[in-house]
Tab-separated table of C-alpha atoms in Angstrom:
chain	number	residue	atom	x	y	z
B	1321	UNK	CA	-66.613	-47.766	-146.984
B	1322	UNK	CA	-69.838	-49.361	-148.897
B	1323	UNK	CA	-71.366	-45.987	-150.227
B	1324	UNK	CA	-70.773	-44.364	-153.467
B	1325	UNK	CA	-71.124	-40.026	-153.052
B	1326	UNK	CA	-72.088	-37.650	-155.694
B	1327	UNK	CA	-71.941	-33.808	-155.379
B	1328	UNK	CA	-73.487	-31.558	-155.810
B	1329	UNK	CA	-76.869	-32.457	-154.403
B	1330	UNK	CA	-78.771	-30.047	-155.949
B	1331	UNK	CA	-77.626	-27.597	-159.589
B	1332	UNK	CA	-79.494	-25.071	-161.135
B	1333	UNK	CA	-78.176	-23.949	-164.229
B	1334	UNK	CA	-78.935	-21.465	-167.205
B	1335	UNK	CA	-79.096	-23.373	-171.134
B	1336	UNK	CA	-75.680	-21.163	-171.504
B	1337	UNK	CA	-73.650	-22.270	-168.013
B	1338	UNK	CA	-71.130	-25.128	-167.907
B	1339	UNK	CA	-71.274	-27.907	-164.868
B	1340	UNK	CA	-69.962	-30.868	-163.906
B	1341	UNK	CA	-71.611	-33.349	-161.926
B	1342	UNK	CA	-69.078	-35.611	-159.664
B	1343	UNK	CA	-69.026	-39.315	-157.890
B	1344	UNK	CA	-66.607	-41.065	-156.376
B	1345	UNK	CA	-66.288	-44.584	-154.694
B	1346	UNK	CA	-63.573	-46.081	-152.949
B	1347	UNK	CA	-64.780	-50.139	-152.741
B	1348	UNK	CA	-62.123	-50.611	-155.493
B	1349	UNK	CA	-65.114	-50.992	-157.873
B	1350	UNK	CA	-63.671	-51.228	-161.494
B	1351	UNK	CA	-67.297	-50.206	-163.195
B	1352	UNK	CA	-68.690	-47.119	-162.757
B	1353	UNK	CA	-72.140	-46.064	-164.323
B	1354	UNK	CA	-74.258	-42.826	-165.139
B	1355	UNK	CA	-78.059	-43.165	-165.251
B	1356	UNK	CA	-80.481	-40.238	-165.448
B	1357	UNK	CA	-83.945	-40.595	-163.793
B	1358	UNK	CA	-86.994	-38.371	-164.249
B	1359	UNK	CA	-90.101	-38.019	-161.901
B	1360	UNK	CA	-91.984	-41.240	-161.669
B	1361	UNK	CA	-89.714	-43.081	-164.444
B	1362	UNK	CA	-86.924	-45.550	-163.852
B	1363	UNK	CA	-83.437	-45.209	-164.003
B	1364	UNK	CA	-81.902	-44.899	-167.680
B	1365	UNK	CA	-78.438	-45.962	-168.601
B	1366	UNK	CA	-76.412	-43.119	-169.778
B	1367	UNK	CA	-72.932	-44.334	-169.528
B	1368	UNK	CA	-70.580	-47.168	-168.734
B	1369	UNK	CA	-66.972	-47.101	-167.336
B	1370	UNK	CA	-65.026	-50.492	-167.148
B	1371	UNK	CA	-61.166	-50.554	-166.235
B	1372	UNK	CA	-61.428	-46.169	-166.418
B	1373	UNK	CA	-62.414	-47.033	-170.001
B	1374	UNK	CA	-65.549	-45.579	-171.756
B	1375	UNK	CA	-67.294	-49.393	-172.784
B	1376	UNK	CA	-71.057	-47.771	-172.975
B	1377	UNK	CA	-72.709	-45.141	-174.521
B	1378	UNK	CA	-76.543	-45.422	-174.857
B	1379	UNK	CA	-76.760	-42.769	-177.669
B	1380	UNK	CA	-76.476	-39.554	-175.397
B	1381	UNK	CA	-76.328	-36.200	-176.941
B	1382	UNK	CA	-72.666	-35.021	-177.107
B	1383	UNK	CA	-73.654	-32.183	-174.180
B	1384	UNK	CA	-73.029	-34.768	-172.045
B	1385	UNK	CA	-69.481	-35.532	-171.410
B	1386	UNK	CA	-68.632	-38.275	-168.945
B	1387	UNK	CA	-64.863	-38.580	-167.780
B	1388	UNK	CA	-63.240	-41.321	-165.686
B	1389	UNK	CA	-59.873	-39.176	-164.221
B	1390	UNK	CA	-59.219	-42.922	-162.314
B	1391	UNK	CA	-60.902	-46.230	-160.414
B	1392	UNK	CA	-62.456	-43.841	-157.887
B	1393	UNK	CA	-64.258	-40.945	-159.444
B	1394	UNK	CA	-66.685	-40.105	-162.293
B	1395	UNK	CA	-67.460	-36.737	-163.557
B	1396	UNK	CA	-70.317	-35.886	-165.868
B	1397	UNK	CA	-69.268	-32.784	-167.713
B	1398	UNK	CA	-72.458	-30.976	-168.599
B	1399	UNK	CA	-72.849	-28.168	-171.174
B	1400	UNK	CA	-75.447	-26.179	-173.589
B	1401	UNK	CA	-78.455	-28.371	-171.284
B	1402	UNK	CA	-81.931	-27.923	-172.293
B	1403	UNK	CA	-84.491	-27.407	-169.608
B	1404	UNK	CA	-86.245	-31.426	-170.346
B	1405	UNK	CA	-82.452	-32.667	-169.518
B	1406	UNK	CA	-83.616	-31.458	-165.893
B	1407	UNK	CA	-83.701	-35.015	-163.957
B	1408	UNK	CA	-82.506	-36.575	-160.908
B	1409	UNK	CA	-78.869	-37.892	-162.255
B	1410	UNK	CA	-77.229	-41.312	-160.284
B	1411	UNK	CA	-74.207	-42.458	-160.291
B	1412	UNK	CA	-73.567	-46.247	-159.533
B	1413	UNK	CA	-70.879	-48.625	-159.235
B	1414	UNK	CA	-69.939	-52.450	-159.302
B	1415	UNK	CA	-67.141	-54.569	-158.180
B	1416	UNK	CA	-66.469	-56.466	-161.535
B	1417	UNK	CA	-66.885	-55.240	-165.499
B	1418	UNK	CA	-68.786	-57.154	-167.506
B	1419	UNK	CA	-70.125	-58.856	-165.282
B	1420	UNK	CA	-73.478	-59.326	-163.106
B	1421	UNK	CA	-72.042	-57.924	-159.625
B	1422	UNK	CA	-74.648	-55.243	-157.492
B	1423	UNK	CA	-74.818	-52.006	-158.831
B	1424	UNK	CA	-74.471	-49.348	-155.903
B	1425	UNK	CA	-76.234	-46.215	-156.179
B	1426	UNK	CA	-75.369	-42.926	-155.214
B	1427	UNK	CA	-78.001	-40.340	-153.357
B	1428	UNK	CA	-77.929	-38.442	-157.140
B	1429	UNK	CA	-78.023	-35.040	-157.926
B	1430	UNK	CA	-81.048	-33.392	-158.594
B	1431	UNK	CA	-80.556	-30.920	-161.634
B	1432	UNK	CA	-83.106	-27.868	-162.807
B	1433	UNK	CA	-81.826	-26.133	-166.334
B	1434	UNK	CA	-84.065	-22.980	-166.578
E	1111	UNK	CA	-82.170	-54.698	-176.941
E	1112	UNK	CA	-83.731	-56.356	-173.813
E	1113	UNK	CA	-86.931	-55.029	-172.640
E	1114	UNK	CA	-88.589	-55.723	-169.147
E	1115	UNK	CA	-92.533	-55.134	-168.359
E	1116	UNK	CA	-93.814	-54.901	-165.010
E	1117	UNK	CA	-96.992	-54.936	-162.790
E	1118	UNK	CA	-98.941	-53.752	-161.584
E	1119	UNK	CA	-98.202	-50.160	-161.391
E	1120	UNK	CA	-99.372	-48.965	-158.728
E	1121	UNK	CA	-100.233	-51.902	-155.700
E	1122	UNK	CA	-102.116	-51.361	-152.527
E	1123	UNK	CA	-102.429	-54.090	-149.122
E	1124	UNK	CA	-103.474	-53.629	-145.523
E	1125	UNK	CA	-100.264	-53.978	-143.154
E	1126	UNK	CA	-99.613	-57.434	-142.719
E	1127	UNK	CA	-101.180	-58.953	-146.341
E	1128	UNK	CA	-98.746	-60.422	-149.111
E	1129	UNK	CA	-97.337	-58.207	-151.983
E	1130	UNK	CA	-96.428	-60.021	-155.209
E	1131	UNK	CA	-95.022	-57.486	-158.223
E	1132	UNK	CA	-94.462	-59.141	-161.311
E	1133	UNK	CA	-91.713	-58.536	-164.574
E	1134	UNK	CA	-91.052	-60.261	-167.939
E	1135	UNK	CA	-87.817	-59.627	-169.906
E	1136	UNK	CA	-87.752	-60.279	-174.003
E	1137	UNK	CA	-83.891	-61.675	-174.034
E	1138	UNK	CA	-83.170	-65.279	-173.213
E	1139	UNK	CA	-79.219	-64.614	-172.755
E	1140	UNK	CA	-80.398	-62.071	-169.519
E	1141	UNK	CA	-79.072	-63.689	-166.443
E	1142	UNK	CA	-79.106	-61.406	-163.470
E	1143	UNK	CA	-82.476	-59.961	-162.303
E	1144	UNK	CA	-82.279	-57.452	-158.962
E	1145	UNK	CA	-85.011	-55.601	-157.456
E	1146	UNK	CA	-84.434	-52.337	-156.640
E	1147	UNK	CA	-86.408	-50.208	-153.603
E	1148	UNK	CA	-86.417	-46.829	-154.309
E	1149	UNK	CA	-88.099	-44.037	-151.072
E	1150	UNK	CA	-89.084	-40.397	-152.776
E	1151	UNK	CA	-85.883	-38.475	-153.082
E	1152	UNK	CA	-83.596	-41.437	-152.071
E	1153	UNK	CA	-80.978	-43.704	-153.943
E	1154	UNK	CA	-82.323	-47.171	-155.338
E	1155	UNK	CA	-81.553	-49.573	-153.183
E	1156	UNK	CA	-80.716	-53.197	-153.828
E	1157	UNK	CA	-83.267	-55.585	-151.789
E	1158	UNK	CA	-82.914	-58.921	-153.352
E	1159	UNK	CA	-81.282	-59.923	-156.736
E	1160	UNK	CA	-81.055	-63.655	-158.521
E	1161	UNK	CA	-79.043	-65.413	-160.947
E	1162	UNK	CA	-80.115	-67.820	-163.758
E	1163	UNK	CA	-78.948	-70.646	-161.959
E	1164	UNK	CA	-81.443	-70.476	-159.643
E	1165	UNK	CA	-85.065	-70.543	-159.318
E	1166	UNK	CA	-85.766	-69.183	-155.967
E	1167	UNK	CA	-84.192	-66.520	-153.244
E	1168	UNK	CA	-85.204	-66.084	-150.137
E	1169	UNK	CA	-84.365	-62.929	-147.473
E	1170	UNK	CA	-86.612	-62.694	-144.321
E	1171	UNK	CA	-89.897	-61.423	-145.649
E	1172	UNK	CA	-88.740	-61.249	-149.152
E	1173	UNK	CA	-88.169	-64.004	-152.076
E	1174	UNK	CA	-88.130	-63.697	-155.505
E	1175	UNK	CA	-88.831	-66.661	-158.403
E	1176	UNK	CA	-87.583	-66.832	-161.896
E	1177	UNK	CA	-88.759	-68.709	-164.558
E	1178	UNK	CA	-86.293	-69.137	-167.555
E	1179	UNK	CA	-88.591	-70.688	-169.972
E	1180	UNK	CA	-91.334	-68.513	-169.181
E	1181	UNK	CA	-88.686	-65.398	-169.230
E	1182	UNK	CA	-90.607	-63.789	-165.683
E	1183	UNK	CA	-89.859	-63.029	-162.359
E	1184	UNK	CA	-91.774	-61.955	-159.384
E	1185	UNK	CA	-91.068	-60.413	-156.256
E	1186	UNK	CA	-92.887	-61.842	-153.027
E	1187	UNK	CA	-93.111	-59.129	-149.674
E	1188	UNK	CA	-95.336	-61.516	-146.925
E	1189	UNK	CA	-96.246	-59.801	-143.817
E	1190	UNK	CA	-95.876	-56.368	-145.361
E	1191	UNK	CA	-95.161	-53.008	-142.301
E	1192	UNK	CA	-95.971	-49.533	-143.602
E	1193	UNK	CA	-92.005	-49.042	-143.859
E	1194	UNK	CA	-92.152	-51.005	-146.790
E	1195	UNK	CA	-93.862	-48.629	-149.181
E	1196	UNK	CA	-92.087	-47.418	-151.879
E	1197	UNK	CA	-90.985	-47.847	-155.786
E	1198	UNK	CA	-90.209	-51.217	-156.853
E	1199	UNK	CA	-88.120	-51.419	-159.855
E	1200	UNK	CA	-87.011	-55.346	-161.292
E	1201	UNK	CA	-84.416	-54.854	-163.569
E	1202	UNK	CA	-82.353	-57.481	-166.098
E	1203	UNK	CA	-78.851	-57.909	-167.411
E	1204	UNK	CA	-76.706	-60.136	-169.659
E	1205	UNK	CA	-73.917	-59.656	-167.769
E	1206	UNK	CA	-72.382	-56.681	-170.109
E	1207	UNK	CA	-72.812	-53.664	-167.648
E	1208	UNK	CA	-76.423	-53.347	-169.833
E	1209	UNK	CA	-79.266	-53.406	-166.835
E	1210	UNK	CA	-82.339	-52.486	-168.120
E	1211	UNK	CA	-85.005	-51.492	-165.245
E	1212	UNK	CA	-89.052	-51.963	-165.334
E	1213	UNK	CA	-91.023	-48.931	-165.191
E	1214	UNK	CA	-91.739	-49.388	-161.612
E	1215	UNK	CA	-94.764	-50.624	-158.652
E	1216	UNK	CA	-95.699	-48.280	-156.293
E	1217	UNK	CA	-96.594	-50.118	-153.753
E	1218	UNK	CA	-98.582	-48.284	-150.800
E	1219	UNK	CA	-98.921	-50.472	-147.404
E	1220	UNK	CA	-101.970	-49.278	-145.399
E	1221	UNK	CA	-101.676	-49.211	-141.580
């Protein structure tokens, strides 16, 4: 299995709900990674998980809340969103931590906070 | 923190002509430089990636140069098919998990 899911495709959410996002990967990758992307705009690191370990955090406001339950899955806890947090947020993965292996995207999920 | 330009934005060819997309980075300990293909509404997909011990890849239709001293590296599509429109993105990393992306080429190939 080379792919790396994420569900749900799609969220809408009110400023007041509470989501998670989810991604898992089962390549045995030990670095997991959460990027958010807006229209026409590359990917921006969020987060980085080495060894189920937080090891990046690229200044994210604490509504975000990223969780690493083991190797496999990533969940990005999301809570009290404004509506210019709506993006298209990936989910990626690599064999090795700190190092330069592939990153492996996921299909993302596209999220809309009204 | 390491910053990466690239160009052109926005790239047009006739089917069959030579696409070349360009990026700089601004930190001399990057050493891993992918390029990324990205379709509307789909993943980013790795096409072709190089390390700093090497100066030149080469996949079917696609290569891709570095130059160290210079700190830039370019993507090369020859003999470019309509299929191949899409984002570009070049991206660098030191090797810390830290890969920063360009802001992207759209690149349009004209039947």
């Amino acid at each position: 299995d080379t792919e790396v899911t994420q569900t749900p495709k799609h969220l809408v959410m009110g400023m007041t709900n509470k989501k998670s996002l989810k991604c898992e990967q089962h390549m045995g990758h030990r670095a997991m990674y959460w990027y958010k992307q807006k229209a026409k705009k590359p990917p921006e690191l969020m987060f980085v998980y080495s060894y189920e370990k937080l090891s990046i955090n690229e200044s994210v406001p604490s509504r975000f809340s990223p969780e690493c339950p083991n190797s496999s899955l990533l969940n990005l806890h999301l809570h009290a969103l404004q509506p210019e947090d709506s993006a298209l947020y990936l989910c990626a993965s690599s064999s090795r931590a700190g190092g330069t292996d592939t990153q492996y995207f996921g299909p993302g999920t596209r999220l809309t906070v009204l | 923190g390491e910053n990466v330009e690239q160009h052109p934005s926005t790239l047009s060819v006739q089917e069959g002509d030579s696409a070349v997309i360009k990026c700089t980075y601004s930190d001399s300990a990057s050493n891993y430089f992918p390029w990324y293909k990205q379709e509307l509404g789909k993943r980013p997909q790795l096409i072709i990636d190089i390390r700093s011990n090497v100066g030149e890849k080469k996949d079917q239709r696609i290569a891709v140069t570095l130059n160290k001293t210079a700190k830039h590296f370019s993507l090369h599509i020859t003999e470019t098919q309509p299929e191949d429109s899409a984002v570009y993105f070049c991206a660098a990393s030191r090797g810390l998990n830290d890969m920063r992306f360009g802001a992207g080429t759209r690149l349009t190939v004209k039947p």
